[in-house]
Amino acid sequence: MKGNSYIPLYIQVENDLKFKINSGEWKPGDKIPPELELTKLYNVSRITIRNAIKDLVQDNYLHRERARGTFVLGPEKITEKTTFSLVKSFTQEMRELGKTPITFDVKVKKIDADAFLAERLHLNIGSPVLYLERLRGADNEVLTYSITHIPFREGYSLDEKKYFGSLYDYLTMFNIHINQQHEYVEAIKANRQLQSLLKVEADEPILKRVRQTSQVEQNYYEYSENYYIGSKYRFYVEY
């Protein structure tokens, strides 16, 4: 494992194991690899692996069975506290890395929810949805292309200038403070559209980050697809 000096190794391992569970790569009832195999996988010591697993057992992600091994618990065993975390905006992520976030282009419009969006945004088919398309980066360098959908409500602007900053900062005007998220990340090849938008070659690896966020108390739900230039962006997970 290529360590991040700001985060202890066992936390980095713990976060990666946790992502395997949350993303469904490791399913409820699955037996996880033995400690020795994990030490080789992450290139860390056995005590590092043990500390990571101990925390996941305490948080009800895993459970140990004597003489059998360590197993993934079902989602009903995982508490809301361990499933969700504070949601960071792209703007906040960049600032924490010491970079200056910038938005190069914005497209915004109101559309009707199809069956796919209706399910993810808890709407009826045909309900109004705010569609937000943005090309963003940091320090004057393009990093990501994102498409965001949220239920349209009275007061939301269709002026593109309103969305050049943080969307989450804008939503605070409507008393929306997102506090729940589910997301996964996968590697894909850049299609022609992404090659053009992100100015990359066909063989450039792209990180596709699919995020569903919400603040149930305000009946707010969001579905977004974000595409990052793989060689320029590193995804951190904190719990």
Short mmCIF file of C-alpha atoms in Angstrom, two decimals:
data_model
loop_
_atom_site.label_atom_id
_atom_site.label_comp_id
_atom_site.label_asym_id
_atom_site.label_seq_id
_atom_site.Cartn_x
_atom_site.Cartn_y
_atom_site.Cartn_z
CA MET A 1 0.00 0.00 0.00
CA LYS A 2 1.27 3.43 -0.94
CA GLY A 3 0.78 5.23 2.33
CA ASN A 4 -0.73 8.67 2.85
CA SER A 5 1.42 10.31 5.55
CA TYR A 6 -1.61 12.04 7.02
CA ILE A 7 -3.61 8.84 7.61
CA PRO A 8 -2.32 5.86 9.66
CA LEU A 9 -1.81 2.70 7.60
CA TYR A 10 -4.34 0.67 9.55
CA ILE A 11 -6.99 3.35 8.86
CA GLN A 12 -6.18 3.24 5.14
CA VAL A 13 -6.56 -0.53 5.14
CA GLU A 14 -9.74 -0.29 7.20
CA ASN A 15 -11.24 2.23 4.75
CA ASP A 16 -10.43 0.01 1.78
CA LEU A 17 -11.94 -3.07 3.44
CA LYS A 18 -14.99 -1.04 4.38
CA PHE A 19 -15.41 0.08 0.77
CA LYS A 20 -15.30 -3.53 -0.42
CA ILE A 21 -18.25 -4.22 1.90
CA ASN A 22 -20.27 -1.07 1.13
CA SER A 23 -19.78 -1.46 -2.62
CA GLY A 24 -20.96 -5.08 -2.57
CA GLU A 25 -17.63 -6.54 -3.67
CA TRP A 26 -17.72 -8.50 -0.41
CA LYS A 27 -21.25 -9.69 0.28
CA PRO A 28 -22.95 -10.62 3.58
CA GLY A 29 -21.77 -14.03 4.70
CA ASP A 30 -18.56 -13.92 2.65
CA LYS A 31 -15.42 -15.06 4.42
CA ILE A 32 -12.69 -12.45 4.03
CA PRO A 33 -9.11 -13.45 3.09
CA PRO A 34 -6.84 -14.59 5.95
CA GLU A 35 -4.53 -12.09 7.64
CA LEU A 36 -1.40 -13.35 5.90
CA GLU A 37 -3.00 -12.90 2.48
CA LEU A 38 -4.12 -9.36 3.40
CA THR A 39 -0.61 -8.43 4.56
CA LYS A 40 0.69 -9.36 1.11
CA LEU A 41 -2.18 -7.60 -0.65
CA TYR A 42 -1.62 -4.29 1.17
CA ASN A 43 2.12 -4.72 1.80
CA VAL A 44 1.73 -3.94 5.51
CA SER A 45 2.47 -5.73 8.78
CA ARG A 46 0.19 -8.28 10.39
CA ILE A 47 -0.50 -5.96 13.34
CA THR A 48 -1.75 -3.32 10.86
CA ILE A 49 -4.21 -5.81 9.40
CA ARG A 50 -5.32 -6.93 12.87
CA ASN A 51 -5.98 -3.34 13.98
CA ALA A 52 -8.03 -2.64 10.85
CA ILE A 53 -10.11 -5.81 11.28
CA LYS A 54 -10.59 -5.15 15.00
CA ASP A 55 -12.17 -1.75 14.25
CA LEU A 56 -14.45 -3.26 11.59
CA VAL A 57 -15.58 -5.94 14.04
CA GLN A 58 -16.34 -3.26 16.64
CA ASP A 59 -18.32 -1.29 14.02
CA ASN A 60 -20.32 -4.41 13.07
CA TYR A 61 -18.97 -4.69 9.54
CA LEU A 62 -17.32 -8.04 10.30
CA HIS A 63 -17.64 -10.81 12.84
CA ARG A 64 -15.18 -13.49 13.88
CA GLU A 65 -15.96 -17.16 14.33
CA ARG A 66 -13.39 -19.19 16.24
CA ALA A 67 -11.59 -21.76 14.09
CA ARG A 68 -13.60 -20.65 11.04
CA GLY A 69 -12.44 -17.12 10.18
CA THR A 70 -13.84 -13.61 9.76
CA PHE A 71 -17.09 -12.97 7.89
CA VAL A 72 -18.99 -10.01 6.44
CA LEU A 73 -22.15 -9.04 8.29
CA GLY A 74 -25.43 -8.31 6.51
CA PRO A 75 -26.50 -4.67 5.93
CA GLU A 76 -29.19 -4.93 8.60
CA LYS A 77 -26.39 -5.33 11.16
CA ILE A 78 -24.61 -2.14 10.13
CA THR A 79 -25.83 0.92 11.97
CA GLU A 80 -26.66 4.25 10.32
CA LYS A 81 -23.59 5.72 11.99
CA THR A 82 -21.25 3.33 10.25
CA THR A 83 -23.00 3.40 6.88
CA PHE A 84 -23.11 7.14 6.33
CA SER A 85 -20.63 9.94 6.68
CA LEU A 86 -20.47 13.67 6.17
CA VAL A 87 -20.58 14.41 2.45
CA LYS A 88 -17.81 16.56 1.03
CA SER A 89 -18.19 18.67 -2.08
CA PHE A 90 -15.57 18.73 -4.82
CA THR A 91 -14.78 22.31 -3.73
CA GLN A 92 -14.08 21.17 -0.17
CA GLU A 93 -11.99 18.21 -1.34
CA MET A 94 -9.75 20.46 -3.43
CA ARG A 95 -9.32 23.06 -0.70
CA GLU A 96 -8.32 20.40 1.82
CA LEU A 97 -5.63 19.30 -0.64
CA GLY A 98 -4.35 22.86 -0.84
CA LYS A 99 -5.69 23.40 -4.37
CA THR A 100 -7.86 26.18 -5.79
CA PRO A 101 -11.09 24.72 -7.25
CA ILE A 102 -12.37 26.09 -10.53
CA THR A 103 -15.41 25.46 -12.74
CA PHE A 104 -14.77 25.78 -16.46
CA ASP A 105 -18.25 25.18 -17.84
CA VAL A 106 -21.82 24.73 -16.58
CA LYS A 107 -25.04 23.59 -18.23
CA VAL A 108 -28.27 23.58 -16.24
CA LYS A 109 -31.86 22.82 -17.22
CA LYS A 110 -35.10 21.38 -15.92
CA ILE A 111 -36.03 17.93 -17.22
CA ASP A 112 -38.69 15.29 -16.51
CA ALA A 113 -37.76 12.26 -14.42
CA ASP A 114 -37.65 8.99 -16.32
CA ALA A 115 -38.08 5.64 -14.55
CA PHE A 116 -34.36 5.47 -13.68
CA LEU A 117 -34.22 8.92 -12.06
CA ALA A 118 -37.64 8.56 -10.44
CA GLU A 119 -36.43 5.50 -8.54
CA ARG A 120 -33.19 7.11 -7.38
CA LEU A 121 -34.67 10.48 -6.48
CA HIS A 122 -37.83 9.12 -4.84
CA LEU A 123 -40.07 10.83 -7.37
CA ASN A 124 -42.94 9.98 -9.67
CA ILE A 125 -42.11 9.50 -13.34
CA GLY A 126 -42.45 12.86 -15.07
CA SER A 127 -41.66 14.93 -11.96
CA PRO A 128 -39.37 17.93 -12.55
CA VAL A 129 -35.63 17.38 -12.04
CA LEU A 130 -32.75 19.84 -12.01
CA TYR A 131 -30.09 18.62 -14.45
CA LEU A 132 -26.61 20.02 -13.81
CA GLU A 133 -23.62 19.33 -16.04
CA ARG A 134 -20.22 20.74 -15.05
CA LEU A 135 -16.58 20.61 -16.11
CA ARG A 136 -14.37 21.26 -13.09
CA GLY A 137 -10.80 21.23 -11.94
CA ALA A 138 -8.18 22.83 -9.73
CA ASP A 139 -5.29 25.24 -10.19
CA ASN A 140 -6.54 25.95 -13.73
CA GLU A 141 -6.35 22.26 -14.73
CA VAL A 142 -9.35 20.16 -15.78
CA LEU A 143 -9.91 17.16 -13.48
CA THR A 144 -13.53 16.05 -13.69
CA TYR A 145 -16.76 16.08 -15.65
CA SER A 146 -19.94 15.59 -13.64
CA ILE A 147 -23.66 15.16 -14.26
CA THR A 148 -25.92 15.76 -11.26
CA HIS A 149 -29.68 15.26 -10.84
CA ILE A 150 -31.77 16.56 -7.94
CA PRO A 151 -35.54 16.98 -7.56
CA PHE A 152 -36.48 20.44 -8.80
CA ARG A 153 -38.13 22.68 -6.24
CA GLU A 154 -39.48 26.21 -6.23
CA GLY A 155 -36.67 28.72 -5.98
CA TYR A 156 -33.93 26.73 -7.72
CA SER A 157 -32.23 28.92 -10.29
CA LEU A 158 -31.72 27.96 -13.93
CA ASP A 159 -29.00 30.59 -14.24
CA GLU A 160 -25.72 28.82 -14.98
CA LYS A 161 -23.75 31.43 -13.02
CA LYS A 162 -25.31 30.18 -9.77
CA TYR A 163 -23.57 26.81 -10.13
CA PHE A 164 -19.96 27.78 -10.76
CA GLY A 165 -19.26 27.41 -7.04
CA SER A 166 -20.10 24.58 -4.65
CA LEU A 167 -23.55 23.08 -5.22
CA TYR A 168 -23.72 22.11 -1.55
CA ASP A 169 -23.02 25.69 -0.49
CA TYR A 170 -25.83 26.84 -2.79
CA LEU A 171 -28.23 24.31 -1.30
CA THR A 172 -27.72 25.69 2.21
CA MET A 173 -29.89 28.61 1.05
CA PHE A 174 -32.76 26.10 1.05
CA ASN A 175 -31.81 24.66 4.46
CA ILE A 176 -30.38 21.56 2.81
CA HIS A 177 -27.32 20.12 4.54
CA ILE A 178 -26.55 16.72 3.04
CA ASN A 179 -25.66 14.13 5.66
CA GLN A 180 -25.98 10.73 3.99
CA GLN A 181 -24.29 9.10 1.04
CA HIS A 182 -23.77 5.87 -0.85
CA GLU A 183 -21.19 5.75 -3.60
CA TYR A 184 -18.89 3.50 -5.55
CA VAL A 185 -15.87 4.01 -7.78
CA GLU A 186 -14.85 2.00 -10.83
CA ALA A 187 -12.21 2.32 -13.54
CA ILE A 188 -13.40 2.77 -17.12
CA LYS A 189 -11.97 3.68 -20.49
CA ALA A 190 -12.55 7.20 -21.81
CA ASN A 191 -15.17 7.23 -24.58
CA ARG A 192 -15.08 9.89 -27.29
CA GLN A 193 -17.18 12.34 -25.28
CA LEU A 194 -14.91 12.07 -22.23
CA GLN A 195 -11.80 12.28 -24.39
CA SER A 196 -13.07 15.55 -25.81
CA LEU A 197 -14.29 17.07 -22.55
CA LEU A 198 -11.34 16.05 -20.38
CA LYS A 199 -8.79 16.40 -23.18
CA VAL A 200 -7.33 12.91 -22.71
CA GLU A 201 -6.23 10.11 -24.99
CA ALA A 202 -8.28 6.95 -25.57
CA ASP A 203 -6.04 4.86 -23.31
CA GLU A 204 -6.27 7.30 -20.36
CA PRO A 205 -7.84 5.55 -17.31
CA ILE A 206 -10.93 7.29 -15.98
CA LEU A 207 -12.37 6.96 -12.48
CA LYS A 208 -16.14 6.86 -12.58
CA ARG A 209 -17.60 7.84 -9.22
CA VAL A 210 -21.35 7.27 -8.82
CA ARG A 211 -22.82 9.02 -5.80
CA GLN A 212 -26.27 9.01 -4.22
CA THR A 213 -26.69 11.51 -1.40
CA SER A 214 -29.60 12.70 0.67
CA GLN A 215 -30.97 14.65 3.58
CA VAL A 216 -34.11 12.70 4.33
CA GLU A 217 -35.38 15.32 6.78
CA GLN A 218 -35.65 17.82 3.90
CA ASN A 219 -36.80 15.18 1.42
CA TYR A 220 -33.64 15.85 -0.61
CA TYR A 221 -32.06 13.21 -2.85
CA GLU A 222 -29.26 13.46 -5.38
CA TYR A 223 -27.88 11.17 -8.05
CA SER A 224 -24.61 12.07 -9.76
CA GLU A 225 -22.06 10.51 -12.08
CA ASN A 226 -18.55 11.96 -11.92
CA TYR A 227 -15.67 11.18 -14.26
CA TYR A 228 -12.11 11.94 -13.10
CA ILE A 229 -8.82 11.81 -14.99
CA GLY A 230 -7.22 8.81 -13.31
CA SER A 231 -3.66 10.12 -13.39
CA LYS A 232 -4.66 13.43 -11.76
CA TYR A 233 -7.16 12.48 -9.07
CA ARG A 234 -6.92 10.35 -5.94
CA PHE A 235 -10.07 9.29 -4.10
CA TYR A 236 -9.89 9.40 -0.28
CA VAL A 237 -12.37 7.78 2.08
CA GLU A 238 -12.74 8.99 5.66
CA TYR A 239 -15.09 7.69 8.37
#
